PDB file of C-alpha atoms in Angstrom:
ATOM      1  CA  MET J   1       0.000   0.000   0.000  1.00 90.00           C
ATOM      2  CA  THR J   2       1.399   3.393  -1.001  1.00 95.00           C
ATOM      3  CA  ARG J   3       0.940   6.607   0.953  1.00 98.00           C
ATOM      4  CA  ILE J   4      -1.703   7.515  -1.649  1.00 98.00           C
ATOM      5  CA  ASP J   5      -3.685   4.336  -0.976  1.00 97.00           C
ATOM      6  CA  ALA J   6      -3.368   4.916   2.775  1.00 97.00           C
ATOM      7  CA  LYS J   7      -4.555   8.520   2.470  1.00 98.00           C
ATOM      8  CA  PHE J   8      -7.679   7.577   0.542  1.00 98.00           C
ATOM      9  CA  ALA J   9      -8.445   4.795   3.032  1.00 97.00           C
ATOM     10  CA  GLU J  10      -8.116   7.329   5.851  1.00 97.00           C
ATOM     11  CA  LEU J  11     -10.341   9.886   4.086  1.00 97.00           C
ATOM     12  CA  SER J  12     -12.946   7.264   3.235  1.00 96.00           C
ATOM     13  CA  ALA J  13     -13.098   6.098   6.851  1.00 97.00           C
ATOM     14  CA  ALA J  14     -13.648   9.707   7.939  1.00 96.00           C
ATOM     15  CA  GLY J  15     -16.259  10.338   5.243  1.00 96.00           C
ATOM     16  CA  LYS J  16     -14.122  13.123   3.765  1.00 96.00           C
ATOM     17  CA  LYS J  17     -13.209  14.161   0.239  1.00 98.00           C
ATOM     18  CA  ALA J  18      -9.613  14.701  -0.860  1.00 98.00           C
ATOM     19  CA  PHE J  19      -8.055  18.075  -1.481  1.00 98.00           C
ATOM     20  CA  VAL J  20      -5.100  17.915  -3.863  1.00 98.00           C
ATOM     21  CA  THR J  21      -2.850  20.821  -4.786  1.00 98.00           C
ATOM     22  CA  TYR J  22      -0.404  21.333  -7.617  1.00 97.00           C
ATOM     23  CA  VAL J  23       2.671  23.533  -7.266  1.00 98.00           C
ATOM     24  CA  MET J  24       5.697  23.817  -9.538  1.00 98.00           C
ATOM     25  CA  ALA J  25       8.976  22.692  -7.979  1.00 98.00           C
ATOM     26  CA  GLY J  26      11.413  25.575  -7.632  1.00 98.00           C
ATOM     27  CA  ASP J  27       8.895  28.358  -8.304  1.00 98.00           C
ATOM     28  CA  PRO J  28      10.005  31.101  -7.784  1.00 97.00           C
ATOM     29  CA  ASP J  29      13.123  29.611  -6.187  1.00 98.00           C
ATOM     30  CA  TYR J  30      14.115  26.467  -4.299  1.00 98.00           C
ATOM     31  CA  GLU J  31      13.822  27.839  -0.769  1.00 98.00           C
ATOM     32  CA  THR J  32      10.440  29.532  -1.268  1.00 98.00           C
ATOM     33  CA  SER J  33       9.080  26.509  -3.085  1.00 98.00           C
ATOM     34  CA  LEU J  34      10.152  24.182  -0.283  1.00 98.00           C
ATOM     35  CA  GLU J  35       8.586  26.496   2.297  1.00 98.00           C
ATOM     36  CA  VAL J  36       5.278  26.425   0.400  1.00 98.00           C
ATOM     37  CA  VAL J  37       5.331  22.643  -0.001  1.00 98.00           C
ATOM     38  CA  LYS J  38       6.172  22.131   3.666  1.00 98.00           C
ATOM     39  CA  GLY J  39       3.225  24.329   4.642  1.00 98.00           C
ATOM     40  CA  LEU J  40       0.618  22.606   2.456  1.00 98.00           C
ATOM     41  CA  PRO J  41      -0.363  19.747   4.813  1.00 98.00           C
ATOM     42  CA  ALA J  42      -1.092  22.130   7.705  1.00 98.00           C
ATOM     43  CA  ALA J  43      -3.217  24.187   5.283  1.00 98.00           C
ATOM     44  CA  GLY J  44      -5.421  21.133   4.719  1.00 98.00           C
ATOM     45  CA  VAL J  45      -3.816  19.541   1.670  1.00 98.00           C
ATOM     46  CA  ASP J  46      -4.215  15.762   1.514  1.00 98.00           C
ATOM     47  CA  ILE J  47      -2.028  15.029  -1.527  1.00 98.00           C
ATOM     48  CA  ILE J  48       0.671  17.203  -3.110  1.00 98.00           C
ATOM     49  CA  GLU J  49       1.225  17.214  -6.857  1.00 98.00           C
ATOM     50  CA  LEU J  50       4.742  18.465  -7.437  1.00 98.00           C
ATOM     51  CA  GLY J  51       5.321  19.825 -10.926  1.00 98.00           C
ATOM     52  CA  LEU J  52       8.544  18.889 -12.687  1.00 98.00           C
ATOM     53  CA  PRO J  53       9.753  21.977 -14.607  1.00 97.00           C
ATOM     54  CA  PHE J  54       9.998  21.287 -18.334  1.00 96.00           C
ATOM     55  CA  THR J  55      10.675  23.466 -21.361  1.00 94.00           C
ATOM     56  CA  ASP J  56       7.645  22.337 -23.367  1.00 91.00           C
ATOM     57  CA  PRO J  57       4.662  21.677 -21.059  1.00 88.00           C
ATOM     58  CA  MET J  58       2.135  21.028 -23.839  1.00 84.00           C
ATOM     59  CA  ALA J  59      -0.901  20.338 -21.624  1.00 81.00           C
ATOM     60  CA  ASP J  60      -0.459  23.471 -19.547  1.00 86.00           C
ATOM     61  CA  GLY J  61      -1.714  27.005 -19.918  1.00 86.00           C
ATOM     62  CA  GLU J  62       0.249  30.198 -19.521  1.00 91.00           C
ATOM     63  CA  THR J  63       0.181  30.181 -15.699  1.00 93.00           C
ATOM     64  CA  ILE J  64       1.888  26.786 -15.399  1.00 94.00           C
ATOM     65  CA  GLN J  65       4.155  27.424 -18.391  1.00 95.00           C
ATOM     66  CA  LEU J  66       5.504  30.570 -16.752  1.00 96.00           C
ATOM     67  CA  ALA J  67       5.924  28.718 -13.455  1.00 97.00           C
ATOM     68  CA  ALA J  68       8.006  26.104 -15.273  1.00 97.00           C
ATOM     69  CA  GLN J  69      10.123  28.851 -16.815  1.00 97.00           C
ATOM     70  CA  ARG J  70      10.684  30.432 -13.395  1.00 97.00           C
ATOM     71  CA  GLY J  71      11.663  27.057 -11.969  1.00 98.00           C
ATOM     72  CA  LEU J  72      14.087  26.367 -14.791  1.00 97.00           C
ATOM     73  CA  ALA J  73      15.562  29.863 -14.487  1.00 97.00           C
ATOM     74  CA  ALA J  74      16.089  29.201 -10.772  1.00 97.00           C
ATOM     75  CA  GLY J  75      18.172  26.151 -11.663  1.00 97.00           C
ATOM     76  CA  MET J  76      15.579  23.424 -11.141  1.00 98.00           C
ATOM     77  CA  THR J  77      16.304  20.060 -12.717  1.00 97.00           C
ATOM     78  CA  LEU J  78      14.881  16.597 -12.188  1.00 98.00           C
ATOM     79  CA  GLU J  79      17.671  16.030  -9.674  1.00 98.00           C
ATOM     80  CA  ARG J  80      16.782  19.191  -7.726  1.00 98.00           C
ATOM     81  CA  THR J  81      13.076  18.377  -7.856  1.00 98.00           C
ATOM     82  CA  LEU J  82      13.735  14.996  -6.252  1.00 98.00           C
ATOM     83  CA  GLN J  83      15.947  16.738  -3.692  1.00 98.00           C
ATOM     84  CA  LEU J  84      13.056  19.066  -2.841  1.00 98.00           C
ATOM     85  CA  ALA J  85      10.847  16.031  -2.212  1.00 98.00           C
ATOM     86  CA  ALA J  86      13.570  14.478  -0.061  1.00 98.00           C
ATOM     87  CA  ASP J  87      13.914  17.699   1.953  1.00 98.00           C
ATOM     88  CA  PHE J  88      10.137  17.713   2.498  1.00 98.00           C
ATOM     89  CA  ARG J  89      10.308  14.118   3.709  1.00 98.00           C
ATOM     90  CA  LYS J  90      12.713  15.115   6.504  1.00 98.00           C
ATOM     91  CA  THR J  91       9.751  16.537   8.414  1.00 98.00           C
ATOM     92  CA  ASP J  92       6.741  14.773   6.835  1.00 98.00           C
ATOM     93  CA  ASP J  93       6.690  11.057   6.182  1.00 97.00           C
ATOM     94  CA  THR J  94       2.934  10.674   5.608  1.00 97.00           C
ATOM     95  CA  THR J  95       1.642  13.223   3.059  1.00 98.00           C
ATOM     96  CA  PRO J  96       1.633  11.649  -0.422  1.00 98.00           C
ATOM     97  CA  ILE J  97       3.634  13.319  -3.186  1.00 98.00           C
ATOM     98  CA  VAL J  98       2.760  12.810  -6.842  1.00 98.00           C
ATOM     99  CA  LEU J  99       5.385  13.945  -9.338  1.00 98.00           C
ATOM    100  CA  MET J 100       3.593  15.456 -12.319  1.00 97.00           C
ATOM    101  CA  GLY J 101       5.265  16.261 -15.597  1.00 96.00           C
ATOM    102  CA  TYR J 102       6.460  14.999 -18.949  1.00 97.00           C
ATOM    103  CA  TYR J 103       8.438  11.971 -20.030  1.00 97.00           C
ATOM    104  CA  ASN J 104      11.467  13.631 -21.619  1.00 96.00           C
ATOM    105  CA  PRO J 105      13.432  14.395 -18.396  1.00 97.00           C
ATOM    106  CA  ILE J 106      12.650  10.915 -17.042  1.00 98.00           C
ATOM    107  CA  TYR J 107      13.710   9.235 -20.282  1.00 97.00           C
ATOM    108  CA  SER J 108      16.900  11.298 -20.357  1.00 97.00           C
ATOM    109  CA  ARG J 109      17.777  10.203 -16.827  1.00 97.00           C
ATOM    110  CA  GLY J 110      16.983   6.565 -17.547  1.00 98.00           C
ATOM    111  CA  VAL J 111      13.813   4.926 -16.259  1.00 98.00           C
ATOM    112  CA  ASP J 112      15.480   2.498 -13.843  1.00 98.00           C
ATOM    113  CA  LYS J 113      17.671   5.168 -12.270  1.00 98.00           C
ATOM    114  CA  PHE J 114      14.763   7.596 -12.087  1.00 98.00           C
ATOM    115  CA  LEU J 115      12.468   5.119 -10.361  1.00 98.00           C
ATOM    116  CA  LYS J 116      15.124   4.166  -7.830  1.00 98.00           C
ATOM    117  CA  ASP J 117      15.901   7.824  -7.083  1.00 98.00           C
ATOM    118  CA  ALA J 118      12.210   8.804  -6.931  1.00 98.00           C
ATOM    119  CA  LYS J 119      11.498   6.040  -4.433  1.00 98.00           C
ATOM    120  CA  VAL J 120      14.433   7.116  -2.247  1.00 98.00           C
ATOM    121  CA  ALA J 121      13.273  10.759  -2.425  1.00 98.00           C
ATOM    122  CA  GLY J 122       9.825   9.805  -1.140  1.00 98.00           C
ATOM    123  CA  ILE J 123       7.756  10.122  -4.325  1.00 98.00           C
ATOM    124  CA  ASP J 124       4.565   8.034  -4.157  1.00 98.00           C
ATOM    125  CA  GLY J 125       3.043   8.364  -7.607  1.00 98.00           C
ATOM    126  CA  LEU J 126       3.540   9.702 -11.116  1.00 98.00           C
ATOM    127  CA  ILE J 127       1.383  11.612 -13.566  1.00 98.00           C
ATOM    128  CA  VAL J 128       3.147  11.715 -16.922  1.00 97.00           C
ATOM    129  CA  VAL J 129       0.740  13.377 -19.282  1.00 92.00           C
ATOM    130  CA  ASP J 130       2.415  12.524 -22.580  1.00 94.00           C
ATOM    131  CA  LEU J 131       2.608   8.747 -22.112  1.00 95.00           C
ATOM    132  CA  PRO J 132      -0.582   7.051 -23.357  1.00 93.00           C
ATOM    133  CA  PRO J 133      -1.613   3.524 -22.265  1.00 95.00           C
ATOM    134  CA  GLU J 134      -0.076   2.100 -25.445  1.00 96.00           C
ATOM    135  CA  GLU J 135       3.309   3.021 -23.941  1.00 96.00           C
ATOM    136  CA  ASP J 136       2.747   1.380 -20.535  1.00 97.00           C
ATOM    137  CA  SER J 137       5.882  -0.733 -20.868  1.00 97.00           C
ATOM    138  CA  GLU J 138       7.987   2.464 -21.008  1.00 97.00           C
ATOM    139  CA  LEU J 139       7.260   3.707 -17.486  1.00 98.00           C
ATOM    140  CA  CYS J 140       3.843   2.751 -16.105  1.00 98.00           C
ATOM    141  CA  LEU J 141       4.528  -0.943 -15.534  1.00 98.00           C
ATOM    142  CA  PRO J 142       8.106  -0.450 -14.252  1.00 98.00           C
ATOM    143  CA  ALA J 143       6.849   2.280 -11.899  1.00 98.00           C
ATOM    144  CA  GLN J 144       4.178   0.041 -10.428  1.00 97.00           C
ATOM    145  CA  ALA J 145       6.690  -2.778 -10.043  1.00 98.00           C
ATOM    146  CA  ALA J 146       8.850  -0.310  -8.102  1.00 98.00           C
ATOM    147  CA  GLY J 147       5.955   0.493  -5.749  1.00 97.00           C
ATOM    148  CA  LEU J 148       4.856   3.798  -7.266  1.00 98.00           C
ATOM    149  CA  ASN J 149       1.290   4.549  -8.313  1.00 98.00           C
ATOM    150  CA  PHE J 150       0.821   5.515 -11.956  1.00 98.00           C
ATOM    151  CA  ILE J 151      -2.093   7.932 -12.175  1.00 98.00           C
ATOM    152  CA  ARG J 152      -3.853   8.413 -15.458  1.00 96.00           C
ATOM    153  CA  LEU J 153      -5.868  11.306 -16.808  1.00 95.00           C
ATOM    154  CA  ALA J 154      -9.369  10.879 -18.209  1.00 95.00           C
ATOM    155  CA  THR J 155     -10.942  13.755 -20.121  1.00 91.00           C
ATOM    156  CA  PRO J 156     -14.303  14.774 -21.614  1.00 90.00           C
ATOM    157  CA  THR J 157     -13.067  13.303 -24.901  1.00 91.00           C
ATOM    158  CA  THR J 158     -12.230   9.887 -23.386  1.00 94.00           C
ATOM    159  CA  ASP J 159     -15.171   7.986 -24.858  1.00 94.00           C
ATOM    160  CA  ASP J 160     -16.646   4.668 -23.694  1.00 94.00           C
ATOM    161  CA  SER J 161     -14.514   2.656 -26.084  1.00 95.00           C
ATOM    162  CA  ARG J 162     -11.297   4.333 -24.914  1.00 96.00           C
ATOM    163  CA  LEU J 163     -12.018   4.500 -21.181  1.00 96.00           C
ATOM    164  CA  PRO J 164     -11.287   0.828 -20.290  1.00 95.00           C
ATOM    165  CA  LYS J 165      -7.888   1.115 -22.005  1.00 95.00           C
ATOM    166  CA  VAL J 166      -7.088   4.262 -20.022  1.00 95.00           C
ATOM    167  CA  MET J 167      -8.050   2.544 -16.758  1.00 95.00           C
ATOM    168  CA  GLN J 168      -6.116  -0.625 -17.577  1.00 93.00           C
ATOM    169  CA  ASN J 169      -2.977  -0.094 -15.477  1.00 96.00           C
ATOM    170  CA  THR J 170      -3.975   3.009 -13.556  1.00 97.00           C
ATOM    171  CA  SER J 171      -3.499   2.992  -9.778  1.00 98.00           C
ATOM    172  CA  GLY J 172      -3.767   5.383  -6.843  1.00 98.00           C
ATOM    173  CA  PHE J 173      -6.571   7.492  -8.268  1.00 98.00           C
ATOM    174  CA  VAL J 174      -7.999   8.691 -11.563  1.00 98.00           C
ATOM    175  CA  TYR J 175      -7.498  12.356 -12.413  1.00 97.00           C
ATOM    176  CA  TYR J 176     -10.526  13.588 -14.338  1.00 96.00           C
ATOM    177  CA  VAL J 177      -9.748  16.656 -16.426  1.00 92.00           C
ATOM    178  CA  SER J 178     -13.040  18.527 -16.184  1.00 87.00           C
ATOM    179  CA  ILE J 179     -12.667  20.699 -19.279  1.00 74.00           C
ATOM    180  CA  THR J 180     -11.245  20.325 -22.758  1.00 63.00           C
ATOM    181  CA  GLY J 181      -8.122  22.375 -23.302  1.00 57.00           C
ATOM    182  CA  ILE J 182      -5.222  23.442 -21.140  1.00 53.00           C
ATOM    183  CA  THR J 183      -4.754  24.094 -17.433  1.00 54.00           C
ATOM    184  CA  GLY J 184      -6.034  27.352 -16.000  1.00 51.00           C
ATOM    185  CA  SER J 185      -8.677  27.977 -18.653  1.00 52.00           C
ATOM    186  CA  ALA J 186     -12.468  27.653 -18.278  1.00 59.00           C
ATOM    187  CA  GLU J 187     -14.164  26.923 -14.966  1.00 67.00           C
ATOM    188  CA  ALA J 188     -15.358  23.430 -14.133  1.00 66.00           C
ATOM    189  CA  GLU J 189     -19.145  22.994 -13.994  1.00 74.00           C
ATOM    190  CA  ALA J 190     -20.552  20.357 -11.648  1.00 80.00           C
ATOM    191  CA  ALA J 191     -23.516  19.659 -13.920  1.00 84.00           C
ATOM    192  CA  ASP J 192     -21.110  18.649 -16.685  1.00 86.00           C
ATOM    193  CA  VAL J 193     -18.689  16.802 -14.414  1.00 92.00           C
ATOM    194  CA  ALA J 194     -21.114  14.638 -12.380  1.00 94.00           C
ATOM    195  CA  PRO J 195     -22.194  12.287 -15.191  1.00 94.00           C
ATOM    196  CA  GLU J 196     -18.580  11.915 -16.320  1.00 94.00           C
ATOM    197  CA  VAL J 197     -17.453  10.946 -12.813  1.00 96.00           C
ATOM    198  CA  ALA J 198     -20.270   8.372 -12.697  1.00 96.00           C
ATOM    199  CA  ARG J 199     -19.175   7.026 -16.089  1.00 96.00           C
ATOM    200  CA  ILE J 200     -15.590   6.547 -14.874  1.00 96.00           C
ATOM    201  CA  LYS J 201     -16.713   4.962 -11.611  1.00 96.00           C
ATOM    202  CA  ALA J 202     -18.654   2.389 -13.613  1.00 95.00           C
ATOM    203  CA  VAL J 203     -15.363   0.942 -14.881  1.00 95.00           C
ATOM    204  CA  THR J 204     -13.024   1.402 -11.886  1.00 96.00           C
ATOM    205  CA  ASP J 205     -13.008   1.171  -8.103  1.00 96.00           C
ATOM    206  CA  LEU J 206     -10.343   3.865  -7.852  1.00 98.00           C
ATOM    207  CA  PRO J 207     -11.146   7.304  -6.403  1.00 98.00           C
ATOM    208  CA  VAL J 208     -11.929   9.901  -9.062  1.00 98.00           C
ATOM    209  CA  ILE J 209     -10.416  13.322  -8.394  1.00 98.00           C
ATOM    210  CA  VAL J 210     -11.423  16.300 -10.528  1.00 97.00           C
ATOM    211  CA  GLY J 211      -9.047  19.033 -11.665  1.00 93.00           C
ATOM    212  CA  PHE J 212      -8.694  21.929 -14.135  1.00 88.00           C
ATOM    213  CA  GLY J 213     -10.892  25.002 -13.794  1.00 85.00           C
ATOM    214  CA  ILE J 214     -11.291  25.056  -9.990  1.00 92.00           C
ATOM    215  CA  LYS J 215     -10.351  28.477  -8.666  1.00 93.00           C
ATOM    216  CA  THR J 216     -12.508  29.232  -5.605  1.00 95.00           C
ATOM    217  CA  PRO J 217     -13.500  27.534  -2.326  1.00 97.00           C
ATOM    218  CA  GLU J 218     -17.106  27.426  -3.536  1.00 96.00           C
ATOM    219  CA  ARG J 219     -16.159  25.656  -6.754  1.00 94.00           C
ATOM    220  CA  ALA J 220     -13.894  23.242  -4.850  1.00 96.00           C
ATOM    221  CA  GLU J 221     -16.833  22.369  -2.572  1.00 97.00           C
ATOM    222  CA  THR J 222     -19.234  21.871  -5.472  1.00 95.00           C
ATOM    223  CA  ILE J 223     -16.828  19.686  -7.443  1.00 95.00           C
ATOM    224  CA  ALA J 224     -15.826  17.628  -4.379  1.00 97.00           C
ATOM    225  CA  SER J 225     -19.490  16.993  -3.640  1.00 96.00           C
ATOM    226  CA  ILE J 226     -19.913  15.042  -6.894  1.00 96.00           C
ATOM    227  CA  SER J 227     -16.506  13.291  -6.901  1.00 97.00           C
ATOM    228  CA  ASP J 228     -13.906  11.935  -4.492  1.00 98.00           C
ATOM    229  CA  GLY J 229     -12.058  15.225  -4.321  1.00 98.00           C
ATOM    230  CA  ALA J 230     -10.754  18.300  -6.085  1.00 97.00           C
ATOM    231  CA  VAL J 231      -7.401  19.438  -7.475  1.00 97.00           C
ATOM    232  CA  VAL J 232      -6.364  23.094  -7.582  1.00 97.00           C
ATOM    233  CA  GLY J 233      -3.218  24.181  -9.398  1.00 95.00           C
ATOM    234  CA  SER J 234      -3.255  27.339 -11.487  1.00 94.00           C
ATOM    235  CA  ALA J 235      -5.102  29.427  -8.884  1.00 95.00           C
ATOM    236  CA  ILE J 236      -2.385  28.659  -6.325  1.00 98.00           C
ATOM    237  CA  VAL J 237       0.471  29.079  -8.799  1.00 97.00           C
ATOM    238  CA  SER J 238      -0.995  32.493  -9.689  1.00 97.00           C
ATOM    239  CA  GLN J 239      -0.653  33.553  -6.046  1.00 97.00           C
ATOM    240  CA  ILE J 240       2.997  32.524  -6.079  1.00 98.00           C
ATOM    241  CA  ALA J 241       3.537  34.314  -9.405  1.00 97.00           C
ATOM    242  CA  ALA J 242       2.092  37.500  -7.910  1.00 98.00           C
ATOM    243  CA  GLY J 243       4.825  37.428  -5.272  1.00 97.00           C
ATOM    244  CA  LYS J 244       2.457  36.852  -2.359  1.00 98.00           C
ATOM    245  CA  PRO J 245       4.207  35.950   0.897  1.00 98.00           C
ATOM    246  CA  VAL J 246       4.197  32.227   1.660  1.00 98.00           C
ATOM    247  CA  LYS J 247       1.896  32.828   4.626  1.00 98.00           C
ATOM    248  CA  GLU J 248      -0.713  34.423   2.327  1.00 98.00           C
ATOM    249  CA  VAL J 249      -0.396  31.662  -0.257  1.00 98.00           C
ATOM    250  CA  LEU J 250      -1.006  29.048   2.414  1.00 98.00           C
ATOM    251  CA  ALA J 251      -3.951  31.004   3.841  1.00 98.00           C
ATOM    252  CA  PHE J 252      -5.511  30.970   0.363  1.00 98.00           C
ATOM    253  CA  VAL J 253      -4.837  27.237   0.082  1.00 98.00           C
ATOM    254  CA  LYS J 254      -6.621  26.686   3.392  1.00 98.00           C
ATOM    255  CA  THR J 255      -9.784  28.387   2.100  1.00 98.00           C
ATOM    256  CA  LEU J 256      -9.758  26.010  -0.875  1.00 98.00           C
ATOM    257  CA  ALA J 257      -9.109  22.998   1.344  1.00 98.00           C
ATOM    258  CA  ASP J 258     -11.961  23.953   3.646  1.00 98.00           C
ATOM    259  CA  GLY J 259     -14.232  24.204   0.619  1.00 97.00           C
ATOM    260  CA  ALA J 260     -13.233  20.799  -0.744  1.00 98.00           C
ATOM    261  CA  HIS J 261     -13.605  19.173   2.658  1.00 97.00           C
ATOM    262  CA  ARG J 262     -17.156  20.498   2.918  1.00 96.00           C
ATOM    263  CA  GLY J 263     -17.966  18.752  -0.376  1.00 91.00           C
TER     264      GLY J 263
END
């Protein structure tokens, strides 16, 4: 059982929904980023998605693209991102960390070395958005053999014929992308999301967490009420981009967490 599995078991027993946050590693610099990540659990975050800075984040909108650029400019690499996770683990051995990014840096490092290093650093799961199920032998299956969850995205365009293939080797949870397009764009609408969550749950026992287009505590509550939890990324990254003090960023995160936990 991974930390992700344990967290969902704990939430389920308490009758609570999950609140998941995304932040870019190294944005705006290593020390500030680590301070934010360390503060997330106390602000109510159940699972941390840690973005791996990459030069060509094709699934991301301007907010996350710029965060990746700031991280890269601050000297962030895959090595430094894993070090940030390891530094977080010095004081928190229970909050799950999902590394979210693209395959190129992992491939460049070498899959076996990456998986070994990620496990040592305290990474619990991976979301690699540019590796479809047809490429499961590349990373998904080795990751699961190494004890890491491999979390897959389902989208509004994942039709009934495609969905079973997408779910095939997914573990940890399913990340439902609530809107078509890139991160940080339109707002998620519960009326549109609810039937899609039900459709996914018909083919998997995994928790279904909804992300993209959630920017307010009210929206987090609404989306969590019709799923197993909510993910917020761009709205938090925007606070960091605006130069808000870490204390203010975490206070904003807490309002979102409170909303999701009311769901």
